[in-house]
mmCIF file of C-alpha atoms in Angstrom:
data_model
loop_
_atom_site.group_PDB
_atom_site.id
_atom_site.type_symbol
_atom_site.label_atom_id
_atom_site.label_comp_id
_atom_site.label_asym_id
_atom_site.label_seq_id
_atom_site.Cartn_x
_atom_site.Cartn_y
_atom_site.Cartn_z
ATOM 1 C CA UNK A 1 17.895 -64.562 119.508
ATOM 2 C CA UNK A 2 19.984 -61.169 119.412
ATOM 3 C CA UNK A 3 23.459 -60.815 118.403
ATOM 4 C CA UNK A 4 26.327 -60.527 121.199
ATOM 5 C CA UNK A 5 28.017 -57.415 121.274
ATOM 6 C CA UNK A 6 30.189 -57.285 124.523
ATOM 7 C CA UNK A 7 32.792 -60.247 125.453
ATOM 8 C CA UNK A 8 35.581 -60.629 127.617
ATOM 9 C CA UNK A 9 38.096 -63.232 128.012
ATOM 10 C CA UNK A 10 37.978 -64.882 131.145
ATOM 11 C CA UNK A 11 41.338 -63.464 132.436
ATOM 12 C CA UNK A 12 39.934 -60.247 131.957
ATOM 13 C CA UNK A 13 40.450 -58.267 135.488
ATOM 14 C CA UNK A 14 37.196 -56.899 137.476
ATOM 15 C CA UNK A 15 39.277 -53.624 137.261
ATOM 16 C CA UNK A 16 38.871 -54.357 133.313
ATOM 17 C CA UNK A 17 35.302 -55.212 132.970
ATOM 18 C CA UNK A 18 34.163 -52.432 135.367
ATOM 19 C CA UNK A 19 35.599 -50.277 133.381
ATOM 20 C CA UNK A 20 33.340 -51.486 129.977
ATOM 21 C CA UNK A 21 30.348 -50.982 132.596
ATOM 22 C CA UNK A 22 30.756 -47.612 132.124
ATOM 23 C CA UNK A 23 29.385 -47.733 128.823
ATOM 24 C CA UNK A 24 25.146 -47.385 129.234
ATOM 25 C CA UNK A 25 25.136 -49.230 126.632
ATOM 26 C CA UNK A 26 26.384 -52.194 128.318
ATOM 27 C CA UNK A 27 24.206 -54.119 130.792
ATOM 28 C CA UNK A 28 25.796 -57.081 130.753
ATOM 29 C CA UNK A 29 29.236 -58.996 129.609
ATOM 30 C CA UNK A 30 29.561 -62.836 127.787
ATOM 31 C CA UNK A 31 32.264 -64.552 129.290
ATOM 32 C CA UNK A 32 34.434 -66.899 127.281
ATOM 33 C CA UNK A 33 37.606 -69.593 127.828
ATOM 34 C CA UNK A 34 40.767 -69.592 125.742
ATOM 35 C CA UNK A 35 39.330 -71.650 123.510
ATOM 36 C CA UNK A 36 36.573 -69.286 122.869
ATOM 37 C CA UNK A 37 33.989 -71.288 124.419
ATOM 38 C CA UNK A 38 31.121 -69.482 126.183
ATOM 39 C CA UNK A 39 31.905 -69.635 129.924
ATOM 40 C CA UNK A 40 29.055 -67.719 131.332
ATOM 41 C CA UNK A 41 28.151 -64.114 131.984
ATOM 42 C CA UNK A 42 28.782 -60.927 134.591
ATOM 43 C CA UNK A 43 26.697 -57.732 135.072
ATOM 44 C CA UNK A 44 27.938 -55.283 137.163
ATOM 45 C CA UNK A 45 25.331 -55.821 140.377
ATOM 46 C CA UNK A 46 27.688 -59.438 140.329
ATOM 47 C CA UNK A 47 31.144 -57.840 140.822
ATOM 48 C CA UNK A 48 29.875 -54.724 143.291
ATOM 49 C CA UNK A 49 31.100 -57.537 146.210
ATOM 50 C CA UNK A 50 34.606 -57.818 144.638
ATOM 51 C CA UNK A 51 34.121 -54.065 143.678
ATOM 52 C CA UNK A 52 34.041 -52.824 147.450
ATOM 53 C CA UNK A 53 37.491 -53.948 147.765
ATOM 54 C CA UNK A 54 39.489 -51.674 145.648
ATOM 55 C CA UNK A 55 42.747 -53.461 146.093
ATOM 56 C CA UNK A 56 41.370 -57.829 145.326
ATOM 57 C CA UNK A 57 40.297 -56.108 141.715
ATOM 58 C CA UNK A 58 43.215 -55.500 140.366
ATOM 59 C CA UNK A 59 44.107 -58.818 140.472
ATOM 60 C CA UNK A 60 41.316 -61.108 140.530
ATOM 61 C CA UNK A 61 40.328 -62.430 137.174
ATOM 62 C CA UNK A 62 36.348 -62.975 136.142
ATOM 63 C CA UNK A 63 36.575 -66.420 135.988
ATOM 64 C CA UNK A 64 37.447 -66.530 139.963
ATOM 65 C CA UNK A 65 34.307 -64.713 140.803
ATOM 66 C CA UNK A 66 30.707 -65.550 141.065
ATOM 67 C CA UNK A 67 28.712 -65.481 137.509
ATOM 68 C CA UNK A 68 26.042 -66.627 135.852
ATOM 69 C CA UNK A 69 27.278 -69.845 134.447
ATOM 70 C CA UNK A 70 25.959 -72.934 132.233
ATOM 71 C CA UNK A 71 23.784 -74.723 131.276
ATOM 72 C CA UNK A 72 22.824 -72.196 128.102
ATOM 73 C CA UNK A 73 20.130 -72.453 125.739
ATOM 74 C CA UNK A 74 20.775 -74.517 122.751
ATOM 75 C CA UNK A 75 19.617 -73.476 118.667
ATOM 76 C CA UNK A 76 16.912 -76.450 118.595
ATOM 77 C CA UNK A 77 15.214 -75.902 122.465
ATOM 78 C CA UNK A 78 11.613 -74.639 122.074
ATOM 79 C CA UNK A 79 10.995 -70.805 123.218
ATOM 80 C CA UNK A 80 8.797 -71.916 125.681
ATOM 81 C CA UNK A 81 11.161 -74.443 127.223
ATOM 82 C CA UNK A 82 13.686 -71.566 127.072
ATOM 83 C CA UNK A 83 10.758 -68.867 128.642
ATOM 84 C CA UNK A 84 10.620 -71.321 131.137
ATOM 85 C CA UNK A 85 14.213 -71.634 132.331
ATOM 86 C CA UNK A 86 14.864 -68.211 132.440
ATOM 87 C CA UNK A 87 11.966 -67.775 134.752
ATOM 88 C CA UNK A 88 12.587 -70.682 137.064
ATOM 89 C CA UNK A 89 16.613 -69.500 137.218
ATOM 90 C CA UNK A 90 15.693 -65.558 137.163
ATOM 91 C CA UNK A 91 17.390 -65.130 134.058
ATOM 92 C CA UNK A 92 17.261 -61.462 132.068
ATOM 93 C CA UNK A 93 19.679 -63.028 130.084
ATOM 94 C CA UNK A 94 20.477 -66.803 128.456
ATOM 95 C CA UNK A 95 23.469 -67.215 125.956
ATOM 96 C CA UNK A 96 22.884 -69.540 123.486
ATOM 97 C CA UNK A 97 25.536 -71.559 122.366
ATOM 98 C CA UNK A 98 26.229 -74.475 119.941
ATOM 99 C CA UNK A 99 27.203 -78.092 120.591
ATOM 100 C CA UNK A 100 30.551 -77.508 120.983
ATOM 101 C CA UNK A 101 29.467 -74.529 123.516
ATOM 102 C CA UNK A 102 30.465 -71.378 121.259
ATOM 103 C CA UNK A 103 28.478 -68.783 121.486
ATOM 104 C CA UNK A 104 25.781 -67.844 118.494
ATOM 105 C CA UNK A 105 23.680 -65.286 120.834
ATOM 106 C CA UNK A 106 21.527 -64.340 123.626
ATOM 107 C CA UNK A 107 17.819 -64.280 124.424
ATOM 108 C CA UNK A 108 16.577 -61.739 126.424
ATOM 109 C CA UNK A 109 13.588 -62.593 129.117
ATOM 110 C CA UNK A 110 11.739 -59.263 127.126
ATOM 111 C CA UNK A 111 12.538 -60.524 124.112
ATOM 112 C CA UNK A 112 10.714 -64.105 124.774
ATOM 113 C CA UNK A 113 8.326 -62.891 126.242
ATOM 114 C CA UNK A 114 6.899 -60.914 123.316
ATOM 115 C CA UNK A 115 7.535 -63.455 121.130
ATOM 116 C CA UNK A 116 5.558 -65.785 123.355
ATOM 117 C CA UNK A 117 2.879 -63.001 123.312
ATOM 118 C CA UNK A 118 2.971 -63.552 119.428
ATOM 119 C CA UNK A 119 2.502 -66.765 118.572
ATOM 120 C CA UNK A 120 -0.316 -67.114 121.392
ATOM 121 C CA UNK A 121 -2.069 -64.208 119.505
ATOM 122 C CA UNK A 122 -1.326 -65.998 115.787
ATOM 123 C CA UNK A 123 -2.664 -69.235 117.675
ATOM 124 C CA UNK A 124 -5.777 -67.239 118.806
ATOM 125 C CA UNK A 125 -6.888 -65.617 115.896
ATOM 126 C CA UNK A 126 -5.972 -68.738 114.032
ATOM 127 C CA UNK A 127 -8.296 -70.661 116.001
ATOM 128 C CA UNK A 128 -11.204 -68.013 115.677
ATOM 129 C CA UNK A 129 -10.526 -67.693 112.329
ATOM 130 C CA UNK A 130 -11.307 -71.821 111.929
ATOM 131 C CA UNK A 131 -13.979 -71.655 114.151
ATOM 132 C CA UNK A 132 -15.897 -68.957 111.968
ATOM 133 C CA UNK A 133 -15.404 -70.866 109.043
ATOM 134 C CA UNK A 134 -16.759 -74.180 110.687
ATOM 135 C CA UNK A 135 -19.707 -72.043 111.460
ATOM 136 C CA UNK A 136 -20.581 -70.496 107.273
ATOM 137 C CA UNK A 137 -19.735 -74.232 106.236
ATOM 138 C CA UNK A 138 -22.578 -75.548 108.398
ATOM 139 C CA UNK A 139 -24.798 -72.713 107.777
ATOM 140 C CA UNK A 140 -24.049 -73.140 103.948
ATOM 141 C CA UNK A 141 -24.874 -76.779 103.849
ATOM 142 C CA UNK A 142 -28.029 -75.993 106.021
ATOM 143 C CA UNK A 143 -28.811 -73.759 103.083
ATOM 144 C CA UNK A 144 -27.972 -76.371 100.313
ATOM 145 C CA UNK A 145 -30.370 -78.943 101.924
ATOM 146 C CA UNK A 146 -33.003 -76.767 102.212
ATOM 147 C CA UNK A 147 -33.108 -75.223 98.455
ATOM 148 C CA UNK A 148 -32.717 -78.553 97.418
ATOM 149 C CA UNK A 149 -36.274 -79.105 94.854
ATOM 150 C CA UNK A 150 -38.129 -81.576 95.820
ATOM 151 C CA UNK A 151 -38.644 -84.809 93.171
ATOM 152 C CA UNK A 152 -42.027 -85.100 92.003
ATOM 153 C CA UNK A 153 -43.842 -87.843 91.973
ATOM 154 C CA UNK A 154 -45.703 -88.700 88.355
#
C-alpha cells in the first residue's frame, strides 16, 4: 500500500481539481465526504466530458460527476484477491480504506503486480530449495545404509 498524497473534498469544483491536474505529479485525486470518508476517485481522462463545457465547470461539484467509486480494498483482503479486482474492474488505482471507510492508502495495479511477482519467486525458490534438500537427505541415507559394517557371524 502507498501513502495518499492528493485529496479533495467532494464539493471541490471540476474548475478546482483541473487545476491540481496541472501538477505532473498528480495522476489521480482521492475523493472524500464531509465526514472525511473516502468517496471514490477522479483522474483527469474522467472530467475531460465535463471539461469540454467551459461554462457546467464552474459550478458542478465532483461528487455530481462520474468517478471511480466503492467498493475499496480493505487492510485484511489478500493481494491476490485485491490483483484480482483491479483487473476484472480495470483499476490502476484501489483506495484502501478502513471499516468505517476512511482512507489509509492506495494500491497501485504496478505496485501489486510486482509484489505478486515476489512472493511467486520466494515461493519458487522456496520450493526448489526443499526439493534439493529432499534429494541429499535420500542420497545421504542411501550412503548410511550402505557403509553400514556388516555383523559377523562367530
Amino acid at each position: 500500500m502507498q501513502p495518499h498524497t492528493h485529496q479533495i473534498a467532494d464539493d471541490t469544483t471540476i474548475d478546482q481539481a483541473n487545476d491540481l491536474f496541472d501538477d505532473p505529479r498528480v495522476p489521480y485525486l482521492l475523493v472524500r465526504d464531509a465526514a472525511g470518508r473516502c468517496e471514490g476517485l477522479v483522474t483527469r481522462s474522467r472530467l475531460l466530458v465535463f471539461l469540454a463545457r467551459s461554462w457546467y465547470t464552474e459550478r458542478t461539484f465532483i461528487r455530481d460527476t462520474t468517478h471511480q467509486r466503492g467498493p475499496f480494498a480493505r487492510p485484511a483482503m489478500a493481494l491476490e484477491h485485491a490483483a484480482e479486482a483491479m483487473r476484472i474492474g480495470n483499476l490502476r488505482v484501489w483506495p484502501v480504506v478502513d471499516d468505517k471507510g476512511h482512507l489509509l492508502g492506495v494500491l497501485s495495479a504496478r505496485h501489486v503486480a510486482g509484489l505478486l511477482s515476489a512472493a511467486r519467486q520466494a515461493v519458487s525458490h522456496a520450493t526448489s530449495q526443499a526439493a534439493r534438500q529432499d534429494s541429499s537427505i535420500s542420497v545421504t541415507r542411501q550412503r548410511v545404509t550402505v557403509t553400514k559394517p556388516a555383523l559377523s557371524a562367530s
